[in-house]
Coordinates of C-alpha atoms in Angstrom, one line a residue:
Chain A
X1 CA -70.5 -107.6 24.0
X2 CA -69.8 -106.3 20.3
X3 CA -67.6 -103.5 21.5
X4 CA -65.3 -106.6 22.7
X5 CA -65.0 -107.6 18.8
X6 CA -61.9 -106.1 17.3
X7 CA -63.6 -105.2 14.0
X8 CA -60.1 -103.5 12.5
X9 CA -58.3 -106.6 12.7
X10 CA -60.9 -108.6 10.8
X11 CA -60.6 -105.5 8.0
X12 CA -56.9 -106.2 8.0
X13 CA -57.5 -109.7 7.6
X14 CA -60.3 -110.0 5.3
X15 CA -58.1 -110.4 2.2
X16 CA -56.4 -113.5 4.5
X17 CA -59.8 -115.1 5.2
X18 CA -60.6 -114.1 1.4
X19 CA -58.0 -116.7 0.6
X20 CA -58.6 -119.6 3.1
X21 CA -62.6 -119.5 1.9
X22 CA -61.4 -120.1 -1.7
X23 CA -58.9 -122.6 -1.0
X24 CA -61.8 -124.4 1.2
X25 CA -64.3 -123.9 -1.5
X26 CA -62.0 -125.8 -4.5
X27 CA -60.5 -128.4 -2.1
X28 CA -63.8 -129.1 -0.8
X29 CA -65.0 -129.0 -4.8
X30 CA -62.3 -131.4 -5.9
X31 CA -62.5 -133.6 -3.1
X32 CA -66.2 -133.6 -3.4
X33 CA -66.0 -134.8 -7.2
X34 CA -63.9 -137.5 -5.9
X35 CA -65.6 -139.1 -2.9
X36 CA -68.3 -138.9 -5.4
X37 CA -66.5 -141.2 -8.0
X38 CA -65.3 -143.1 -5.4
X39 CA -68.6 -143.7 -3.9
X40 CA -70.3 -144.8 -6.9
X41 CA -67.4 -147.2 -7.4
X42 CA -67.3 -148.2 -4.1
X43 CA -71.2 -149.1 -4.7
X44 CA -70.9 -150.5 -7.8
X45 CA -68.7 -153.2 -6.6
X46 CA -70.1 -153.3 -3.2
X47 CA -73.2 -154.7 -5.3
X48 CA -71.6 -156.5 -7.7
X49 CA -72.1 -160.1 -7.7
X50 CA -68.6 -160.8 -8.1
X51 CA -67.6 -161.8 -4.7
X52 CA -64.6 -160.5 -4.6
X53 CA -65.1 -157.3 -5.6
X54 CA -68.1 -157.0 -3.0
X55 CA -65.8 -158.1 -0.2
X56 CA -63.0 -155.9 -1.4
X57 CA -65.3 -153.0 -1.1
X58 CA -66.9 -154.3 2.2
X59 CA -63.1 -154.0 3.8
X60 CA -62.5 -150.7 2.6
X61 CA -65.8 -149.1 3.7
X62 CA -65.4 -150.7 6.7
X63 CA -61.5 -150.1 7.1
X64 CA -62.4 -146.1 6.7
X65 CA -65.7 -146.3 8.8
X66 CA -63.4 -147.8 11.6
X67 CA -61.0 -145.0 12.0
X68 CA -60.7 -141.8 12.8
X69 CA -60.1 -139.2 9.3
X70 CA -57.1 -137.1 11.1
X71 CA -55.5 -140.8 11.9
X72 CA -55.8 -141.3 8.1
X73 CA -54.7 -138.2 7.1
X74 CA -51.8 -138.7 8.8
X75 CA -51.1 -142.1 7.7
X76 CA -50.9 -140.6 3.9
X77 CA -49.1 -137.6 5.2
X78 CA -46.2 -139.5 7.6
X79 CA -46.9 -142.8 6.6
X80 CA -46.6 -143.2 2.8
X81 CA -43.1 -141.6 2.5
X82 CA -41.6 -144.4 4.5
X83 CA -43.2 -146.4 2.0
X84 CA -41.9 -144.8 -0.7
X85 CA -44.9 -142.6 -1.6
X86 CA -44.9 -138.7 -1.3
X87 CA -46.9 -136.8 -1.8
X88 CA -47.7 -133.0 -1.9
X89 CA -49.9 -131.7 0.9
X90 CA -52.7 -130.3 -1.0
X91 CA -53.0 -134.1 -3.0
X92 CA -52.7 -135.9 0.4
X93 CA -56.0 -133.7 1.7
X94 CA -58.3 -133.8 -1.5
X95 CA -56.6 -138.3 -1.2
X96 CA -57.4 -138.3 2.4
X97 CA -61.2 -136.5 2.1
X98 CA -62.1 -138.0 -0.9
X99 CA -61.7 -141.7 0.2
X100 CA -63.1 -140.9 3.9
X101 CA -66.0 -139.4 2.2
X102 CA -66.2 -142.3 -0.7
X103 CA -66.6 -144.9 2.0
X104 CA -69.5 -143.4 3.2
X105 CA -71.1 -141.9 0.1
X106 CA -71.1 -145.4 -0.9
X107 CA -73.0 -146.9 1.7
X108 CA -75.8 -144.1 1.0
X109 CA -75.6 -144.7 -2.4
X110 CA -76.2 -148.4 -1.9
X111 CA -79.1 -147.7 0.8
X112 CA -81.1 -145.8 -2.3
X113 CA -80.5 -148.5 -5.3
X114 CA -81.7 -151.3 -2.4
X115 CA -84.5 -148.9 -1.4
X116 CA -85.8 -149.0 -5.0
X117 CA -88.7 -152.0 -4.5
X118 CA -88.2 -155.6 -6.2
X119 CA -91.3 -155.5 -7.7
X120 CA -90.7 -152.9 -10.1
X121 CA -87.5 -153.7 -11.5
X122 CA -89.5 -157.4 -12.2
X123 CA -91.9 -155.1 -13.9
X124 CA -89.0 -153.7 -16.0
X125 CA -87.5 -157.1 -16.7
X126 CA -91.4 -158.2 -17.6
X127 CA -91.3 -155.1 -20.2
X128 CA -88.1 -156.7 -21.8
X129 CA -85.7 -153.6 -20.9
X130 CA -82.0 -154.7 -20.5
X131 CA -79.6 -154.0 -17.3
X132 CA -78.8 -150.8 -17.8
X133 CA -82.1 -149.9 -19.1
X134 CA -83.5 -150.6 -15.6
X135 CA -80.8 -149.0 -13.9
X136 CA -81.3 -145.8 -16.1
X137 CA -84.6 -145.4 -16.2
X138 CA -86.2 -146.9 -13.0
X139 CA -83.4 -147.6 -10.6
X140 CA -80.9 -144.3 -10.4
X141 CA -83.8 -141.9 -10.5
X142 CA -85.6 -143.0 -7.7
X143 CA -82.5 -144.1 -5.7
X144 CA -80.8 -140.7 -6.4
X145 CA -83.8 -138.5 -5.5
X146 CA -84.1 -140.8 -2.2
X147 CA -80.2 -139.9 -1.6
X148 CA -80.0 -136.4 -2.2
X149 CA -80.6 -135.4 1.5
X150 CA -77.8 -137.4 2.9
X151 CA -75.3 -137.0 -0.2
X152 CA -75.6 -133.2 1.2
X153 CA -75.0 -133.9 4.7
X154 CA -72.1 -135.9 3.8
X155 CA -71.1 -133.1 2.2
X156 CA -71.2 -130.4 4.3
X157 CA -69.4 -132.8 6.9
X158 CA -66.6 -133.5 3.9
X159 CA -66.4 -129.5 4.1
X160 CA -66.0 -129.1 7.8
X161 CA -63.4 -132.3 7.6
X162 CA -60.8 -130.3 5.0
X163 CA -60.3 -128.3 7.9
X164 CA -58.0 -130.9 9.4
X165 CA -56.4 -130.0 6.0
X166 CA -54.7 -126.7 8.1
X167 CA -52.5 -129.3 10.3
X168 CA -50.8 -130.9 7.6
X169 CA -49.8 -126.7 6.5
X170 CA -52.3 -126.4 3.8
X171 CA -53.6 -123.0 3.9
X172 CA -57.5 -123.0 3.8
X173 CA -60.3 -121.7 5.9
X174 CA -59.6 -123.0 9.6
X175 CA -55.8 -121.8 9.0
X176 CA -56.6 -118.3 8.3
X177 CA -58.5 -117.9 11.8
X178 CA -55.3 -119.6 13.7
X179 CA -53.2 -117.2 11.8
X180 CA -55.3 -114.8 12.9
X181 CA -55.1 -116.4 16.7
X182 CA -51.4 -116.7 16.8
X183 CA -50.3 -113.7 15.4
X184 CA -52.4 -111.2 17.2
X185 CA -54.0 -113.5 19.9
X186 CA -57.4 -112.7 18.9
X187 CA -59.2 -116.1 19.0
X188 CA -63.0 -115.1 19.4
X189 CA -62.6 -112.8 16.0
X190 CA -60.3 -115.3 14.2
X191 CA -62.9 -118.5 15.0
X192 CA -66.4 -116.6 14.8
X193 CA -65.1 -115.4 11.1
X194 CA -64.0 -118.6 10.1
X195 CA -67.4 -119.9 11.5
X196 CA -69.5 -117.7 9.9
X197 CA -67.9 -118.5 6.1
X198 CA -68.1 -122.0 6.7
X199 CA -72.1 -121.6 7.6
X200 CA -71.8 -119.4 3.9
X201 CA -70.9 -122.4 2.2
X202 CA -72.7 -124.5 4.5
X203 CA -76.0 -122.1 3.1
X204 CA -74.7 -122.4 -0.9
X205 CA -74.9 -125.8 -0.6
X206 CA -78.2 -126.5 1.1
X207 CA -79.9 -124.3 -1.5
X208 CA -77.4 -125.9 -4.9
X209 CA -78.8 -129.2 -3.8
X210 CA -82.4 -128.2 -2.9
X211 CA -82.9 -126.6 -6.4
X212 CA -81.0 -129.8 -8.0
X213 CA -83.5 -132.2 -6.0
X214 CA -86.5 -129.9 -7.6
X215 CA -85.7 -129.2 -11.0
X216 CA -83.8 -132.9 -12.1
X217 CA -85.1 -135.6 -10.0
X218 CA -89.0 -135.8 -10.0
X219 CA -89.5 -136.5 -6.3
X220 CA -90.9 -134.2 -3.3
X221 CA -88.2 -132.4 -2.1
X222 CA -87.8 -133.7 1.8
Chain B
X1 CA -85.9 -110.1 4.8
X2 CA -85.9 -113.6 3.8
X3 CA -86.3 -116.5 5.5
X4 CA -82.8 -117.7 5.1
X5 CA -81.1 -114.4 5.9
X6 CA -83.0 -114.3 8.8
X7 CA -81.9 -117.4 10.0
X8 CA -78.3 -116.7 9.6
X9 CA -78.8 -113.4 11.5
X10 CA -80.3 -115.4 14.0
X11 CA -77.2 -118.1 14.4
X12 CA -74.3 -115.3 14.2
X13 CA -75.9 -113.2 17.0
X14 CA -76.4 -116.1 19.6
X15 CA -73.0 -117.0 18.9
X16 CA -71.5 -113.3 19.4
X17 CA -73.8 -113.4 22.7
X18 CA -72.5 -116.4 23.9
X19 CA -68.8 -115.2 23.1
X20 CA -69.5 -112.1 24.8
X21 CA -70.2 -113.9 28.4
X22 CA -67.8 -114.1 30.5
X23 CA -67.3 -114.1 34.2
X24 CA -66.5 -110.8 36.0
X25 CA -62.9 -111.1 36.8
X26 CA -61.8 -111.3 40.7
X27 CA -59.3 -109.0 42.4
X28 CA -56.5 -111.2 42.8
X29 CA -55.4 -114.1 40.7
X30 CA -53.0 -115.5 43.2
X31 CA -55.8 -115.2 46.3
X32 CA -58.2 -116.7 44.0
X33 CA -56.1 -119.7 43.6
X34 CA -55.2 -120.3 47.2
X35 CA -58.9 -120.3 47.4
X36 CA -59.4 -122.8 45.0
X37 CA -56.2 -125.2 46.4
X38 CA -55.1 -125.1 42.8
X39 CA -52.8 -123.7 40.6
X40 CA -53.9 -124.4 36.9
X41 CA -51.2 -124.1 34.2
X42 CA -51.1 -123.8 30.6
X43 CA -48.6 -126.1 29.2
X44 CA -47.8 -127.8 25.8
X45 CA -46.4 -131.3 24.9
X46 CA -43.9 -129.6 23.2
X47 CA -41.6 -132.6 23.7
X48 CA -38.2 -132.8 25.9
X49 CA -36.9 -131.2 27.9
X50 CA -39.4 -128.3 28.9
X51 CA -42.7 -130.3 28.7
X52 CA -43.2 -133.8 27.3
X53 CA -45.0 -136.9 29.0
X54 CA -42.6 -139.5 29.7
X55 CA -42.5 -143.4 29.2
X56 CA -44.6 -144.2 32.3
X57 CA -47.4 -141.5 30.9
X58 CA -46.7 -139.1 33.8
X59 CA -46.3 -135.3 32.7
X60 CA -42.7 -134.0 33.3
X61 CA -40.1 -131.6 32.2
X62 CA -38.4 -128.9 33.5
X63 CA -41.3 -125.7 33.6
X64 CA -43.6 -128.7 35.0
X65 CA -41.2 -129.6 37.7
X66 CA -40.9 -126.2 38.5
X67 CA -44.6 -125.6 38.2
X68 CA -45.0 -128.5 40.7
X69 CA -42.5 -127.0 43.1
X70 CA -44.3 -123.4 43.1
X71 CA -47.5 -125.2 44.0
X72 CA -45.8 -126.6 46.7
X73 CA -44.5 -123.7 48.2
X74 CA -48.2 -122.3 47.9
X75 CA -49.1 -125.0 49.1
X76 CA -51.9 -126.0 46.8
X77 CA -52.3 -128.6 43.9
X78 CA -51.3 -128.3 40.8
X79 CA -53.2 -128.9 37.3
X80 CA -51.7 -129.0 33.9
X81 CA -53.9 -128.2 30.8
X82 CA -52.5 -128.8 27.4
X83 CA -52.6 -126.7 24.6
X84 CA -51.1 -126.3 21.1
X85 CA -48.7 -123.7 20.8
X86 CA -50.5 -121.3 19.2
X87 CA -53.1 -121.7 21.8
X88 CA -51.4 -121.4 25.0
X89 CA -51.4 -117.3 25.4
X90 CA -55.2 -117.3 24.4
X91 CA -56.0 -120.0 27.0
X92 CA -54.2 -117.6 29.5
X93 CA -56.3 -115.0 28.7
X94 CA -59.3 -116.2 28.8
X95 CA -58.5 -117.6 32.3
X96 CA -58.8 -121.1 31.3
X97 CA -55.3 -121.2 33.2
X98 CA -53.7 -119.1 36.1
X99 CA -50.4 -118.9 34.7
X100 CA -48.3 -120.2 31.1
X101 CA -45.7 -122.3 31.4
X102 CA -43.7 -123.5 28.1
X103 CA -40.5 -122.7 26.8
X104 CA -41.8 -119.1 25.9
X105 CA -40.0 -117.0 24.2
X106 CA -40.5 -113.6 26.2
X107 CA -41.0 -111.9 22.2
X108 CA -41.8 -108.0 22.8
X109 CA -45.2 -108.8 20.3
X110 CA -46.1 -111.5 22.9
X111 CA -45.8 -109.1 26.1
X112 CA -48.2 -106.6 24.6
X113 CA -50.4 -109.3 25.6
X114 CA -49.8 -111.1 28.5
X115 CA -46.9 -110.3 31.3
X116 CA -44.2 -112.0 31.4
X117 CA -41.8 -113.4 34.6
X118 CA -38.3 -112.8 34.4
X119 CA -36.2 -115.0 32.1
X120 CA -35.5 -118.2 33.6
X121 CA -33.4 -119.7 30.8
X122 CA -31.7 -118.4 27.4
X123 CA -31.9 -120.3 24.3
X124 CA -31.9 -120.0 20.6
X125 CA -33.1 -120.9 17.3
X126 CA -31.1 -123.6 15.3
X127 CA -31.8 -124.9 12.1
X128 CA -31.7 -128.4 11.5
X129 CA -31.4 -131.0 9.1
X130 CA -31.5 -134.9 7.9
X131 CA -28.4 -136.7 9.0
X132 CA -25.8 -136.0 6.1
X133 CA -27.3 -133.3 4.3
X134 CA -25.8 -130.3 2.1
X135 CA -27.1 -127.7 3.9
X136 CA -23.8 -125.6 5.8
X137 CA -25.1 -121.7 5.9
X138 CA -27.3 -119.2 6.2
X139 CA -27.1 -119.2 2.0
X140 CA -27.8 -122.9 1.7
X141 CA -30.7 -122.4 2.8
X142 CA -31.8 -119.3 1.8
X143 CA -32.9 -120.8 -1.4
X144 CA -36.4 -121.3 -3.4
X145 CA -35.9 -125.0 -3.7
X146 CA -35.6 -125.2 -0.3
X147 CA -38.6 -125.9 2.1
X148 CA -38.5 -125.4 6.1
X149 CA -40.7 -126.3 8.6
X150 CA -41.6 -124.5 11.7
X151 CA -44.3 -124.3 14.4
X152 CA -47.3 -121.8 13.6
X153 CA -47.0 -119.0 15.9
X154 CA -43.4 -119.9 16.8
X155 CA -40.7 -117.6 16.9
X156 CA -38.7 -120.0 15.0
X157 CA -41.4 -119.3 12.1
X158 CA -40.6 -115.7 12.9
X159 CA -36.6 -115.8 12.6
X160 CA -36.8 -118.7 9.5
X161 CA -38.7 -116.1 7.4
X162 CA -36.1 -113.4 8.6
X163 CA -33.0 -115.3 7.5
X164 CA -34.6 -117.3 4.5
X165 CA -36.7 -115.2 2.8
X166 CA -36.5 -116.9 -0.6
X167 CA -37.2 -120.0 1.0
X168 CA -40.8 -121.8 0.9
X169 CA -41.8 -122.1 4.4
X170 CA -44.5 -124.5 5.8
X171 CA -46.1 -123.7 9.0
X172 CA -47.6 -127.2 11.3
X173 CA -49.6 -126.9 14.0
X174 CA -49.2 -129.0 17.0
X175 CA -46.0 -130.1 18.8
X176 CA -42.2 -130.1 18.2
X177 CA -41.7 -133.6 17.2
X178 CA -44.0 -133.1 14.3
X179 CA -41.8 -131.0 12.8
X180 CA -38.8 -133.6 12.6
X181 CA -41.1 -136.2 11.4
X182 CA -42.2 -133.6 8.6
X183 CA -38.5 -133.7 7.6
X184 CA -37.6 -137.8 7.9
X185 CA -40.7 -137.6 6.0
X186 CA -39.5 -135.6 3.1
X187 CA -41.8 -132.6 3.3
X188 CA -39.6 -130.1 4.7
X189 CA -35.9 -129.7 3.7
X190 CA -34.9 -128.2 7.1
X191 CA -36.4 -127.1 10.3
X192 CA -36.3 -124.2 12.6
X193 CA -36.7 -124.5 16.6
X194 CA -35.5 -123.3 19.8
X195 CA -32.7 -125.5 20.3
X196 CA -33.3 -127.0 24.0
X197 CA -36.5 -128.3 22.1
X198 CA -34.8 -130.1 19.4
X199 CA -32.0 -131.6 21.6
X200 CA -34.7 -132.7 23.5
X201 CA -36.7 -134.0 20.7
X202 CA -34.3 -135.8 18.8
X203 CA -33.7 -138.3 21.7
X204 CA -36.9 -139.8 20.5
X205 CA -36.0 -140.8 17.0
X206 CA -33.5 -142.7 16.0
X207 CA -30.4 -141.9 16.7
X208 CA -28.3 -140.9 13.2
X209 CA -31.6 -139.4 11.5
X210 CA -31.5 -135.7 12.5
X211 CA -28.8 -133.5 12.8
X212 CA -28.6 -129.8 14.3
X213 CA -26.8 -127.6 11.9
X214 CA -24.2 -125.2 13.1
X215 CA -26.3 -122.0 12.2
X216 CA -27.3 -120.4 15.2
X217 CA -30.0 -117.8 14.3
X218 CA -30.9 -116.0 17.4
X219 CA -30.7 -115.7 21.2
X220 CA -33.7 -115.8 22.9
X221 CA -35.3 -114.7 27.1
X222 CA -37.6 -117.8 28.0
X223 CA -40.0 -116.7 30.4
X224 CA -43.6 -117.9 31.8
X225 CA -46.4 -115.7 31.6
X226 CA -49.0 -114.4 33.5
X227 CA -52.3 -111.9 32.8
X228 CA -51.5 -108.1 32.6
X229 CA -53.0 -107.5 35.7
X230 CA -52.0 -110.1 38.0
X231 CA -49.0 -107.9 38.9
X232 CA -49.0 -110.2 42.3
X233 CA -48.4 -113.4 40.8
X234 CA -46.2 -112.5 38.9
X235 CA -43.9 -110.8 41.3
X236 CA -44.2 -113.9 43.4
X237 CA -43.1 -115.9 40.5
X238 CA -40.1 -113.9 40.1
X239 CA -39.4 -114.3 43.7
X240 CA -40.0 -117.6 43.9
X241 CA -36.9 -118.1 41.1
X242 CA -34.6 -116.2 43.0
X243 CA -35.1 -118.1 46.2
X244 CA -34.5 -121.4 44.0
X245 CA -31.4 -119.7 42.5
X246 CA -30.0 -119.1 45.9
X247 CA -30.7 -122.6 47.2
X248 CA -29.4 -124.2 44.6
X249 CA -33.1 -125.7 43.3
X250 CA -33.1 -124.0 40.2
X251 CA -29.5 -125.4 39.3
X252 CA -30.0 -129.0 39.9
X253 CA -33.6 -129.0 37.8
X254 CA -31.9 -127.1 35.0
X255 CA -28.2 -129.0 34.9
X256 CA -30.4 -132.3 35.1
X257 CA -33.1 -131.4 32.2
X258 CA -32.0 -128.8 30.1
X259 CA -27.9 -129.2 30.3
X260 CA -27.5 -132.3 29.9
X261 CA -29.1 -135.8 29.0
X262 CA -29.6 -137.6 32.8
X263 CA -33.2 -137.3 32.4
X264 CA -33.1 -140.2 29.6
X265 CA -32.1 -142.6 32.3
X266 CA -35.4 -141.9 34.5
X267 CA -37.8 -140.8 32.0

């Protein structure tokens, strides 16, 4: 079954996939950092008791949650510039991933600060420690340590997502392997490559947030 | 070893085993599918007039009506599967279908992979443009400020990085019609496609929005495709389209969907 593999044309194409890893690794990066700002924002207000920044945030968590990613991708891509709006593909896909992701980062975030019991934030206001006292010291660790394992799977899906990057033309991982596919018709080599980097990153990440659960948050690592 | 790389080893090789089975492959394409009462095709919703699906949701088009009528003369069904464009030759090869059926461009790269039937049609690339724009030649848009947008794997992204080099070209995957949309939508300065596609395209927008520039890039064979081996089919393909020259089948499907615009008042 290996003798099938046509291990040349992945040598001629390694500096190719080279490229598409790197440009998967800082678009995942970037949008990372921002469904991460957006999620904590998204929380914030989410449990704000403003009511109408909670409902603001309900409708947009639920207005992503609701539809498909490639839909919205394509609504910013083919959609804004009738509005007036364009914007440059590789901006649309970190815009596009980041508030996907947001949406939903938010609503783990929000599961760990509830998950943090009653009584001990009582405790802290018993103690006399201000707002953001107890948010610093007994809320964000716990909630945070509690959230690590689904921050990471939401982002090793956000990875996976920016490859629907590669059908608005941005070059990145998925790309390289239908370059590979449609210029010499090799789709078992071009996918299993592109498969095998992602499960690379897939691996760097697993381990970057096991070591962060250990060493900064002082909880059991699930 | 540890644990991890273990693991990973474990993951790629199940994956290269399960890539590696396959079927053994039959003597005869064309006796296997008058076994199986059907012919399955390989076709892409590339748009108007080759392959599109029409107002009522039915698959039509010329290769499909022509796919239809060699399945009836075989007397078996018919089955389209749709795939992107850059798809289409490795779902014939990997006998997901029994025969390709687009607006090919019979490209000498291609036919080191698959064979293909005789041409059935000649077309060529155009280049084309918003309604009104400043873009005359070959020069105009041979440009760095200029940006084009063509189908990945086409041969219109083959002949646009010929003739523009200096141009920044953006490759889309998925049908024709994205491509237009890509320039209403301000991505892509111009676009390059087989011109029977974009004629056939640019009835769905708007009328006024798109216009085909006179630069004609290239003359192109478009032919359907078959595996290497299935030497059969493929000369009963090539039969088949010189019967329907002869009686006059092959003329009315092509004046009515390719020449000219009657299909608009059905479809």
């Amino acid at each position: 079954m290996l003798e099938a593999f046509n291990f040349r044309v992945l040598l001629d194409y390694m500096p190719l996939f080279g490229k598409g890893l790197w440009a998967t690794v800082w678009l995942s990066a970037l949008s990372l950092f921002g469904a991460l700002l957006v999620g904590i924002l998204a929380c914030g207000a989410r449990l704000s008791r403003l009511g109408f920044l909670s409902a603001a945030a309900a409708a947009y968590i639920e207005a992503i949650r609701s539809t498909p990613l490639l839909a919205q991708l394509y609504f910013l891509y083919f959609g804004l510039p009738s509005l007036g709006v364009r914007l440059p593909e590789h901006h649309t896909g970190i815009l596009a991933l980041s508030l996907n992701s947001g949406a939903y980062m938010a609503e783990i975030l929000r599961a760990g600060v509830l998950s943090v019991s009653w009584g001990q934030i009582e405790a802290g206001i018993a103690f006399g420690l201000t707002y953001l006292q107890r948010m610093r010291y007994i809320v964000l660790p716990q909630a945070l340590g509690i959230t690590i394992p689904p921050l990471l799977g939401q982002a090793i899906v956000l990875v996976k997502d920016s490859a629907l990057l590669s059908l608005i033309s941005v070059f990145e991982l998925t790309r390289a392997g239908q370059i590979l596919t449609s210029e010499r018709f090799m789709p078992a080599e071009g996918f299993f490559t592109t498969a095998l980097l992602y499960l690379m990153i897939y691996y760097a990440l697993k381990t970057l947030s096991s070591w962060w659960q250990k060493k900064l948050i002082f909880v059991h690592p699930a | 070893m540890k644990r991890w790389a273990t693991r990973l080893w474990i993951v790629s090789m199940a994956t290269v085993f399960l890539l590696g089975l396959s079927a053994p492959a039959p003597a005869d394409t064309l006796q296997e599918i008058l076994q199986r009462g059907e012919l399955r095709v390989a076709v892409q919703t590339q748009g108007p007039p080759f392959s599109f699906v029409d107002k009522n949701g039915v698959r039509t088009g010329s290769s499909v009506e022509f796919c239809k009528l060699m399945a009836q003369e075989m007397g078996v069904k018919v089955t389209f599967l749709d795939y992107d464009w850059d798809g289409l030759i490795p779902a014939l090869l990997s006998k997901k279908a029994d025969l390709l059926a687009a607006d090919m461009t019979a490209t000498l790269k291609r036919a080191l992979k698959v064979s293909f039937t005789d041409p059935f049609y000649y077309t060529g690339a155009v280049v084309f443009a918003k309604k009104g724009s400043t873009f005359k030649s070959i020069e105009d848009c041979n440009k760095e400020n200029v940006t084009i947008a063509v189908l990945l794997g086409s041969t219109g992204e083959v002949e646009a990085k010929r003739f523009f080099p200096k141009a920044k070209i953006k490759s889309y995957k998925g049908g024709g019609p994205l491509l237009i949309n890509a320039v209403l939508a301000g991505h892509a300065d111009i676009g390059v496609n087989d011109e029977t596609a974009v004629v056939g395209q640019m009835q769905e927008f708007p009328p006024n929005s798109i216009e085909i520039l006179p630069i004609r890039l290239s003359k192109q064979p478009l032919a359907f495709a078959v595996r290497p081996e299935d030497t059969h089919l493929l000369q009963w393909i090539n039969l088949f389209f010189q019967w329907i020259r002869e009686d006059g089948r092959y003329d009315e499907n092509i004046n009515y969907w390719v020449k000219s615009l009657d299909w608009k008042k059905d479809h």
